């Protein structure tokens, strides 16, 4: 995965490790064939799933609804990031 840029994020901080692993598998199956990587991460608030590596926010936002369909009821969004020079 590229450092910097944008991706679609699913907050998973309310899940334990086993539940999170199942969510990762669901993301990988749901995005299979899209060409976008599924990136597991642990941030200060807990587990998260990151999908895709986009150069613009607009590109990433086009995929929010597709990821939301995989995870209805979950928080799915494009977080703010700085792209390093």
Coordinates of N, CA, C and O in Angstrom, one line a residue, residues 1-71:
X1 N 0.8 -1.2 0.0 CA 0.0 0.0 0.0 C 0.9 1.2 0.0 O 1.9 1.2 0.6
X2 N 0.4 2.3 -0.6 CA 1.1 3.5 -0.7 C 1.0 4.3 0.6 O -0.1 4.2 1.2
X3 N 2.0 5.0 1.0 CA 1.9 5.8 2.2 C 1.3 7.2 1.7 O 1.7 7.7 0.7
X4 N 0.4 7.7 2.5 CA -0.3 8.9 2.2 C -1.4 8.6 1.3 O -1.9 7.5 1.1
X5 N -2.0 9.6 0.7 CA -3.2 9.5 -0.2 C -4.4 9.2 0.6 O -4.5 9.6 1.8
X6 N -5.4 8.7 0.0 CA -6.7 8.5 0.6 C -7.2 7.0 0.4 O -6.8 6.3 -0.5
X7 N -8.1 6.6 1.3 CA -8.7 5.3 1.3 C -10.1 5.4 2.0 O -10.4 6.4 2.6
X8 N -10.9 4.4 1.8 CA -12.2 4.3 2.5 C -11.9 3.5 3.8 O -11.2 2.5 3.8
X9 N -12.5 4.0 4.9 CA -12.2 3.4 6.2 C -13.5 2.9 6.8 O -14.5 3.6 6.7
X10 N -13.4 1.8 7.5 CA -14.5 1.2 8.3 C -14.0 1.2 9.7 O -13.0 0.5 10.0
X11 N -14.6 1.9 10.6 CA -14.3 1.8 12.0 C -14.7 0.5 12.6 O -15.9 0.2 12.5
X12 N -13.8 -0.2 13.3 CA -14.1 -1.5 13.9 C -13.7 -1.5 15.3 O -13.5 -2.6 15.9
X13 N -13.6 -0.4 16.0 CA -13.1 -0.3 17.3 C -14.0 -1.0 18.4 O -13.6 -1.3 19.5
X14 N -15.3 -1.3 18.0 CA -16.1 -1.9 19.0 C -16.1 -3.4 18.9 O -16.7 -4.1 19.7
X15 N -15.2 -4.0 18.0 CA -15.1 -5.4 17.9 C -13.9 -6.0 18.5 O -12.8 -5.4 18.5
X16 N -14.0 -7.3 18.9 CA -12.8 -7.9 19.4 C -12.0 -8.5 18.2 O -12.4 -8.4 17.1
X17 N -10.9 -9.1 18.5 CA -10.0 -9.6 17.5 C -10.6 -10.6 16.5 O -10.5 -10.5 15.3
X18 N -11.4 -11.5 17.1 CA -12.0 -12.6 16.3 C -13.1 -11.9 15.4 O -13.2 -12.3 14.2
X19 N -13.9 -11.0 15.9 CA -14.9 -10.4 15.1 C -14.3 -9.5 14.0 O -14.7 -9.5 12.9
X20 N -13.2 -8.9 14.4 CA -12.4 -8.0 13.4 C -11.9 -8.9 12.3 O -12.0 -8.5 11.1
X21 N -11.3 -10.1 12.6 CA -10.8 -11.0 11.6 C -11.9 -11.4 10.6 O -11.7 -11.4 9.4
X22 N -13.1 -11.7 11.1 CA -14.2 -12.0 10.3 C -14.6 -10.8 9.4 O -15.0 -11.0 8.2
X23 N -14.5 -9.6 9.9 CA -14.9 -8.4 9.1 C -13.8 -8.3 8.0 O -14.2 -7.9 6.9
X24 N -12.6 -8.5 8.3 CA -11.5 -8.4 7.2 C -11.8 -9.4 6.1 O -11.7 -9.1 4.9
X25 N -12.2 -10.6 6.5 CA -12.5 -11.6 5.5 C -13.7 -11.2 4.6 O -13.7 -11.4 3.4
X26 N -14.7 -10.6 5.3 CA -15.9 -10.1 4.6 C -15.5 -9.0 3.6 O -16.0 -8.9 2.5
X27 N -14.6 -8.1 4.0 CA -14.1 -7.0 3.2 C -13.4 -7.5 2.0 O -13.6 -7.1 0.8
X28 N -12.5 -8.5 2.2 CA -11.7 -9.1 1.1 C -12.6 -9.8 0.1 O -12.5 -9.6 -1.1
X29 N -13.6 -10.5 0.6 CA -14.6 -11.2 -0.3 C -15.4 -10.1 -1.1 O -15.7 -10.3 -2.3
X30 N -15.9 -9.1 -0.4 CA -16.8 -8.1 -1.0 C -16.1 -7.2 -2.0 O -16.7 -6.7 -2.9
X31 N -14.8 -7.0 -1.8 CA -14.0 -6.2 -2.7 C -13.2 -7.0 -3.7 O -12.4 -6.4 -4.5
X32 N -13.3 -8.3 -3.7 CA -12.6 -9.1 -4.6 C -12.9 -8.7 -6.0 O -14.1 -8.5 -6.4
X33 N -11.9 -8.6 -6.9 CA -12.1 -8.2 -8.2 C -12.1 -6.7 -8.5 O -12.1 -6.2 -9.6
X34 N -12.1 -5.9 -7.4 CA -12.1 -4.4 -7.5 C -10.8 -3.9 -7.8 O -10.6 -2.8 -8.3
X35 N -9.7 -4.7 -7.5 CA -8.4 -4.2 -7.6 C -7.9 -3.4 -6.5 O -6.7 -2.9 -6.5
X36 N -8.7 -3.2 -5.5 CA -8.3 -2.4 -4.3 C -7.8 -3.2 -3.2 O -8.5 -4.2 -2.8
X37 N -6.7 -2.9 -2.6 CA -6.3 -3.7 -1.4 C -7.2 -3.4 -0.2 O -7.8 -2.3 -0.1
X38 N -7.3 -4.4 0.7 CA -7.9 -4.3 2.0 C -6.8 -4.3 3.0 O -6.0 -5.2 3.0
X39 N -6.7 -3.2 3.7 CA -5.5 -2.9 4.6 C -6.0 -3.0 6.1 O -6.7 -2.1 6.5
X40 N -5.6 -4.0 6.8 CA -5.9 -4.0 8.2 C -5.1 -3.0 9.0 O -3.9 -2.8 8.6
X41 N -5.6 -2.4 10.0 CA -4.9 -1.4 10.7 C -5.4 -1.4 12.2 O -6.5 -1.7 12.5
X42 N -4.5 -0.9 13.1 CA -4.9 -0.7 14.4 C -4.4 0.7 14.8 O -3.2 1.1 14.7
X43 N -5.4 1.6 15.0 CA -5.1 3.0 15.3 C -5.4 3.2 16.8 O -5.9 2.3 17.5
X44 N -5.2 4.4 17.3 CA -5.3 4.7 18.7 C -6.7 4.4 19.3 O -6.9 4.1 20.4
X45 N -7.7 4.4 18.4 CA -9.1 4.1 18.9 C -9.4 2.6 18.8 O -10.4 2.2 19.3
X46 N -8.6 1.8 18.1 CA -8.9 0.4 17.9 C -8.7 -0.1 16.5 O -8.1 0.6 15.7
X47 N -9.3 -1.2 16.2 CA -9.2 -1.8 14.8 C -9.9 -0.9 13.8 O -10.9 -0.3 14.1
X48 N -9.4 -1.0 12.6 CA -10.0 -0.3 11.4 C -9.7 -1.1 10.2 O -8.7 -1.8 10.1
X49 N -10.5 -1.0 9.2 CA -10.2 -1.6 7.9 C -10.1 -0.4 6.9 O -11.0 0.5 6.9
X50 N -9.1 -0.4 6.1 CA -8.9 0.6 5.1 C -8.9 -0.1 3.7 O -8.3 -1.2 3.6
X51 N -9.6 0.5 2.8 CA -9.8 -0.1 1.5 C -9.4 0.9 0.4 O -9.7 2.0 0.4
X52 N -8.6 0.4 -0.5 CA -8.1 1.2 -1.7 C -7.0 2.1 -1.4 O -6.6 2.3 -0.2
X53 N -6.4 2.6 -2.4 CA -5.3 3.6 -2.3 C -5.5 4.6 -3.5 O -5.3 4.3 -4.6
X54 N -6.1 5.7 -3.1 CA -6.5 6.7 -4.1 C -5.7 8.0 -4.0 O -5.3 8.4 -2.9
X55 N -5.5 8.7 -5.1 CA -4.7 9.9 -5.1 C -5.5 11.1 -4.8 O -5.0 12.1 -4.3
X56 N -6.9 11.0 -4.9 CA -7.7 12.1 -4.5 C -8.8 11.7 -3.6 O -9.3 10.5 -3.7
X57 N -9.3 12.6 -2.9 CA -10.5 12.4 -2.0 C -11.7 12.0 -2.8 O -12.5 11.1 -2.5
X58 N -11.9 12.7 -3.9 CA -13.0 12.4 -4.8 C -13.1 11.0 -5.3 O -14.1 10.4 -5.3
X59 N -11.9 10.5 -5.7 CA -11.8 9.1 -6.1 C -12.2 8.1 -5.0 O -13.0 7.2 -5.2
X60 N -11.7 8.4 -3.8 CA -12.1 7.5 -2.7 C -13.5 7.6 -2.3 O -14.2 6.6 -2.0
X61 N -14.1 8.8 -2.4 CA -15.5 9.0 -2.0 C -16.5 8.3 -2.9 O -17.6 7.9 -2.6
X62 N -16.0 8.0 -4.2 CA -16.8 7.2 -5.1 C -17.1 5.8 -4.6 O -18.0 5.1 -5.0
X63 N -16.2 5.3 -3.7 CA -16.3 3.9 -3.3 C -16.9 3.8 -1.9 O -17.1 2.7 -1.4
X64 N -17.2 4.9 -1.3 CA -17.8 4.8 0.1 C -19.1 4.0 0.1 O -19.3 3.1 0.9
X65 N -20.0 4.2 -0.9 CA -21.3 3.5 -0.9 C -21.1 2.0 -1.2 O -21.8 1.1 -0.6
X66 N -20.1 1.6 -2.0 CA -19.8 0.2 -2.3 C -19.4 -0.5 -1.0 O -19.8 -1.6 -0.7
X67 N -18.5 0.2 -0.2 CA -18.0 -0.4 1.0 C -19.1 -0.4 2.1 O -19.3 -1.4 2.8
X68 N -20.0 0.6 2.1 CA -21.1 0.7 3.0 C -22.1 -0.5 2.8 O -22.6 -1.0 3.7
X69 N -22.2 -0.9 1.5 CA -23.1 -2.0 1.2 C -22.6 -3.3 1.8 O -23.3 -4.2 2.2
X70 N -21.2 -3.4 1.9 CA -20.6 -4.6 2.5 C -20.8 -4.6 4.0 O -21.0 -5.6 4.7
X71 N -20.8 -3.4 4.6 CA -20.9 -3.2 6.1 C -22.1 -2.2 6.4 O -21.8 -1.2 6.9

